[in-house]
Amino acid sequence: MATDTKIDETHRLIASNKVEGTAVYNRQGEKLGSVYNFMVDKRSGKVEYAIMSFGGFLGMGDSYHPLPWNVLTYDTNRGGYVVDLDKRALQEAPSYKSGQEPQFDRAYGEQVHGYYRVPYNTM
């Protein structure tokens, strides 16, 4: 049966356009930023990083923080993702400015995952 209804969210899955812009909070409920986009492993198809925008005004001066996907938890009460991180720790975390995107190679992956104390696994 064909329908004209677009499905961009199910009980378990969500479309990328609904994730982008979603707020990211710390455990204390402070908004840290929002999901700018995410990086997907080409071979496995799994999301490896949520890129969170932080700071700036109207998109100017933002810094971007790659968060390993598995450090985020979706909180239905907040309608956003939660990460165990305070603002000070976020300011010291691996980040980059627009136009200065990193290589996202193995060395960078190990640096990012090491900062968040989660294993870095490659296929």
PDB file of C-alpha atoms in Angstrom:
ATOM      1  CA  MET A   1       0.000   0.000   0.000  1.00  0.00           C
ATOM      2  CA  ALA A   2       1.592   3.277  -1.099  1.00  0.00           C
ATOM      3  CA  THR A   3       1.300   6.368   1.028  1.00  0.00           C
ATOM      4  CA  ASP A   4       2.444   9.949   0.692  1.00  0.00           C
ATOM      5  CA  THR A   5       3.582  10.091   4.307  1.00  0.00           C
ATOM      6  CA  LYS A   6       7.280  10.742   4.719  1.00  0.00           C
ATOM      7  CA  ILE A   7       8.855   8.753   7.523  1.00  0.00           C
ATOM      8  CA  ASP A   8      11.755  10.523   9.125  1.00  0.00           C
ATOM      9  CA  GLU A   9      11.485   8.958  12.555  1.00  0.00           C
ATOM     10  CA  THR A  10      10.450   5.579  13.903  1.00  0.00           C
ATOM     11  CA  HIS A  11      10.672   4.098  17.376  1.00  0.00           C
ATOM     12  CA  ARG A  12      14.317   3.141  16.766  1.00  0.00           C
ATOM     13  CA  LEU A  13      15.542   5.191  13.787  1.00  0.00           C
ATOM     14  CA  ILE A  14      15.737   8.873  12.948  1.00  0.00           C
ATOM     15  CA  ALA A  15      16.579  10.681   9.704  1.00  0.00           C
ATOM     16  CA  SER A  16      19.797  12.697   9.596  1.00  0.00           C
ATOM     17  CA  ASN A  17      17.957  15.953   8.929  1.00  0.00           C
ATOM     18  CA  LYS A  18      16.155  15.564  12.266  1.00  0.00           C
ATOM     19  CA  VAL A  19      19.411  14.946  14.167  1.00  0.00           C
ATOM     20  CA  GLU A  20      21.179  18.014  12.779  1.00  0.00           C
ATOM     21  CA  GLY A  21      20.372  20.973  15.007  1.00  0.00           C
ATOM     22  CA  THR A  22      19.449  18.812  17.999  1.00  0.00           C
ATOM     23  CA  ALA A  23      20.665  20.262  21.296  1.00  0.00           C
ATOM     24  CA  VAL A  24      23.513  18.652  23.235  1.00  0.00           C
ATOM     25  CA  TYR A  25      23.422  18.973  27.028  1.00  0.00           C
ATOM     26  CA  ASN A  26      25.702  17.946  29.852  1.00  0.00           C
ATOM     27  CA  ARG A  27      24.490  15.857  32.812  1.00  0.00           C
ATOM     28  CA  GLN A  28      23.761  19.060  34.750  1.00  0.00           C
ATOM     29  CA  GLY A  29      21.269  20.150  32.074  1.00  0.00           C
ATOM     30  CA  GLU A  30      23.388  22.958  30.594  1.00  0.00           C
ATOM     31  CA  LYS A  31      23.130  23.280  26.819  1.00  0.00           C
ATOM     32  CA  LEU A  32      26.613  22.836  25.386  1.00  0.00           C
ATOM     33  CA  GLY A  33      25.808  23.232  21.710  1.00  0.00           C
ATOM     34  CA  SER A  34      23.948  21.458  18.965  1.00  0.00           C
ATOM     35  CA  VAL A  35      24.615  18.711  16.458  1.00  0.00           C
ATOM     36  CA  TYR A  36      25.992  20.387  13.337  1.00  0.00           C
ATOM     37  CA  ASN A  37      26.319  17.158  11.362  1.00  0.00           C
ATOM     38  CA  PHE A  38      27.782  13.721  11.783  1.00  0.00           C
ATOM     39  CA  MET A  39      30.468  11.630  10.199  1.00  0.00           C
ATOM     40  CA  VAL A  40      29.590   8.170   8.908  1.00  0.00           C
ATOM     41  CA  ASP A  41      32.111   5.406   8.306  1.00  0.00           C
ATOM     42  CA  LYS A  42      31.940   4.644   4.570  1.00  0.00           C
ATOM     43  CA  ARG A  43      32.554   0.922   5.012  1.00  0.00           C
ATOM     44  CA  SER A  44      30.405   0.043   8.014  1.00  0.00           C
ATOM     45  CA  GLY A  45      27.727   2.692   7.528  1.00  0.00           C
ATOM     46  CA  LYS A  46      27.862   3.482  11.260  1.00  0.00           C
ATOM     47  CA  VAL A  47      27.949   6.981  12.662  1.00  0.00           C
ATOM     48  CA  GLU A  48      31.406   7.564  14.145  1.00  0.00           C
ATOM     49  CA  TYR A  49      31.144  11.194  15.290  1.00  0.00           C
ATOM     50  CA  ALA A  50      28.494  13.772  15.996  1.00  0.00           C
ATOM     51  CA  ILE A  51      30.031  17.128  15.158  1.00  0.00           C
ATOM     52  CA  MET A  52      28.761  19.585  17.738  1.00  0.00           C
ATOM     53  CA  SER A  53      28.854  23.315  17.130  1.00  0.00           C
ATOM     54  CA  PHE A  54      29.751  25.335  20.193  1.00  0.00           C
ATOM     55  CA  GLY A  55      29.892  29.071  20.844  1.00  0.00           C
ATOM     56  CA  GLY A  56      29.763  31.811  18.305  1.00  0.00           C
ATOM     57  CA  PHE A  57      26.791  33.899  17.251  1.00  0.00           C
ATOM     58  CA  LEU A  58      24.567  33.169  14.261  1.00  0.00           C
ATOM     59  CA  GLY A  59      27.092  30.657  12.956  1.00  0.00           C
ATOM     60  CA  MET A  60      30.018  33.066  13.245  1.00  0.00           C
ATOM     61  CA  GLY A  61      32.959  32.060  15.437  1.00  0.00           C
ATOM     62  CA  ASP A  62      31.636  28.588  16.159  1.00  0.00           C
ATOM     63  CA  SER A  63      34.033  25.873  17.076  1.00  0.00           C
ATOM     64  CA  TYR A  64      33.253  22.297  16.129  1.00  0.00           C
ATOM     65  CA  HIS A  65      33.774  19.369  18.458  1.00  0.00           C
ATOM     66  CA  PRO A  66      33.779  15.808  17.169  1.00  0.00           C
ATOM     67  CA  LEU A  67      32.071  13.676  19.809  1.00  0.00           C
ATOM     68  CA  PRO A  68      32.385   9.918  19.456  1.00  0.00           C
ATOM     69  CA  TRP A  69      28.828   8.809  18.769  1.00  0.00           C
ATOM     70  CA  ASN A  70      28.857   6.332  21.647  1.00  0.00           C
ATOM     71  CA  VAL A  71      29.444   9.074  24.269  1.00  0.00           C
ATOM     72  CA  LEU A  72      26.022  10.564  23.466  1.00  0.00           C
ATOM     73  CA  THR A  73      22.758   9.392  24.975  1.00  0.00           C
ATOM     74  CA  TYR A  74      19.405  10.605  23.715  1.00  0.00           C
ATOM     75  CA  ASP A  75      17.222  12.037  26.489  1.00  0.00           C
ATOM     76  CA  THR A  76      13.554  12.041  25.492  1.00  0.00           C
ATOM     77  CA  ASN A  77      12.671  14.410  28.355  1.00  0.00           C
ATOM     78  CA  ARG A  78      15.093  17.053  27.087  1.00  0.00           C
ATOM     79  CA  GLY A  79      14.549  16.301  23.423  1.00  0.00           C
ATOM     80  CA  GLY A  80      18.306  16.271  22.939  1.00  0.00           C
ATOM     81  CA  TYR A  81      21.531  14.378  23.435  1.00  0.00           C
ATOM     82  CA  VAL A  82      23.414  14.227  26.720  1.00  0.00           C
ATOM     83  CA  VAL A  83      27.159  13.883  27.128  1.00  0.00           C
ATOM     84  CA  ASP A  84      29.084  13.494  30.377  1.00  0.00           C
ATOM     85  CA  LEU A  85      31.123  16.686  29.982  1.00  0.00           C
ATOM     86  CA  ASP A  86      31.205  20.126  31.557  1.00  0.00           C
ATOM     87  CA  LYS A  87      31.868  23.362  29.680  1.00  0.00           C
ATOM     88  CA  ARG A  88      35.478  23.609  30.895  1.00  0.00           C
ATOM     89  CA  ALA A  89      36.273  20.084  29.715  1.00  0.00           C
ATOM     90  CA  LEU A  90      34.579  20.848  26.405  1.00  0.00           C
ATOM     91  CA  GLN A  91      36.781  23.905  25.885  1.00  0.00           C
ATOM     92  CA  GLU A  92      39.846  21.669  26.263  1.00  0.00           C
ATOM     93  CA  ALA A  93      38.469  18.911  24.017  1.00  0.00           C
ATOM     94  CA  PRO A  94      39.655  18.336  20.439  1.00  0.00           C
ATOM     95  CA  SER A  95      37.993  20.927  18.221  1.00  0.00           C
ATOM     96  CA  TYR A  96      38.431  22.957  15.069  1.00  0.00           C
ATOM     97  CA  LYS A  97      37.148  26.128  13.414  1.00  0.00           C
ATOM     98  CA  SER A  98      35.344  26.369  10.094  1.00  0.00           C
ATOM     99  CA  GLY A  99      37.837  25.975   7.252  1.00  0.00           C
ATOM    100  CA  GLN A 100      40.281  24.102   9.511  1.00  0.00           C
ATOM    101  CA  GLU A 101      38.701  20.660   9.371  1.00  0.00           C
ATOM    102  CA  PRO A 102      40.994  17.851  10.523  1.00  0.00           C
ATOM    103  CA  GLN A 103      41.898  14.800   8.453  1.00  0.00           C
ATOM    104  CA  PHE A 104      39.770  12.432  10.580  1.00  0.00           C
ATOM    105  CA  ASP A 105      42.523   9.864  10.105  1.00  0.00           C
ATOM    106  CA  ARG A 106      43.591   7.194  12.581  1.00  0.00           C
ATOM    107  CA  ALA A 107      45.838   9.554  14.610  1.00  0.00           C
ATOM    108  CA  TYR A 108      43.030  12.093  14.977  1.00  0.00           C
ATOM    109  CA  GLY A 109      40.522   9.362  15.797  1.00  0.00           C
ATOM    110  CA  GLU A 110      42.790   8.048  18.537  1.00  0.00           C
ATOM    111  CA  GLN A 111      43.219  11.581  19.920  1.00  0.00           C
ATOM    112  CA  VAL A 112      39.457  12.259  20.006  1.00  0.00           C
ATOM    113  CA  HIS A 113      38.492   8.873  21.411  1.00  0.00           C
ATOM    114  CA  GLY A 114      41.351   9.039  23.919  1.00  0.00           C
ATOM    115  CA  TYR A 115      40.124  12.392  25.208  1.00  0.00           C
ATOM    116  CA  TYR A 116      36.672  10.921  25.852  1.00  0.00           C
ATOM    117  CA  ARG A 117      38.189   7.683  27.200  1.00  0.00           C
ATOM    118  CA  VAL A 118      36.387   5.406  24.769  1.00  0.00           C
ATOM    119  CA  PRO A 119      38.026   2.783  22.545  1.00  0.00           C
ATOM    120  CA  TYR A 120      38.875   3.721  18.999  1.00  0.00           C
ATOM    121  CA  ASN A 121      37.934   0.837  16.738  1.00  0.00           C
ATOM    122  CA  THR A 122      38.610   0.691  13.031  1.00  0.00           C
ATOM    123  CA  MET A 123      37.552  -2.047  10.701  1.00  0.00           C
TER     124      MET A 123
END
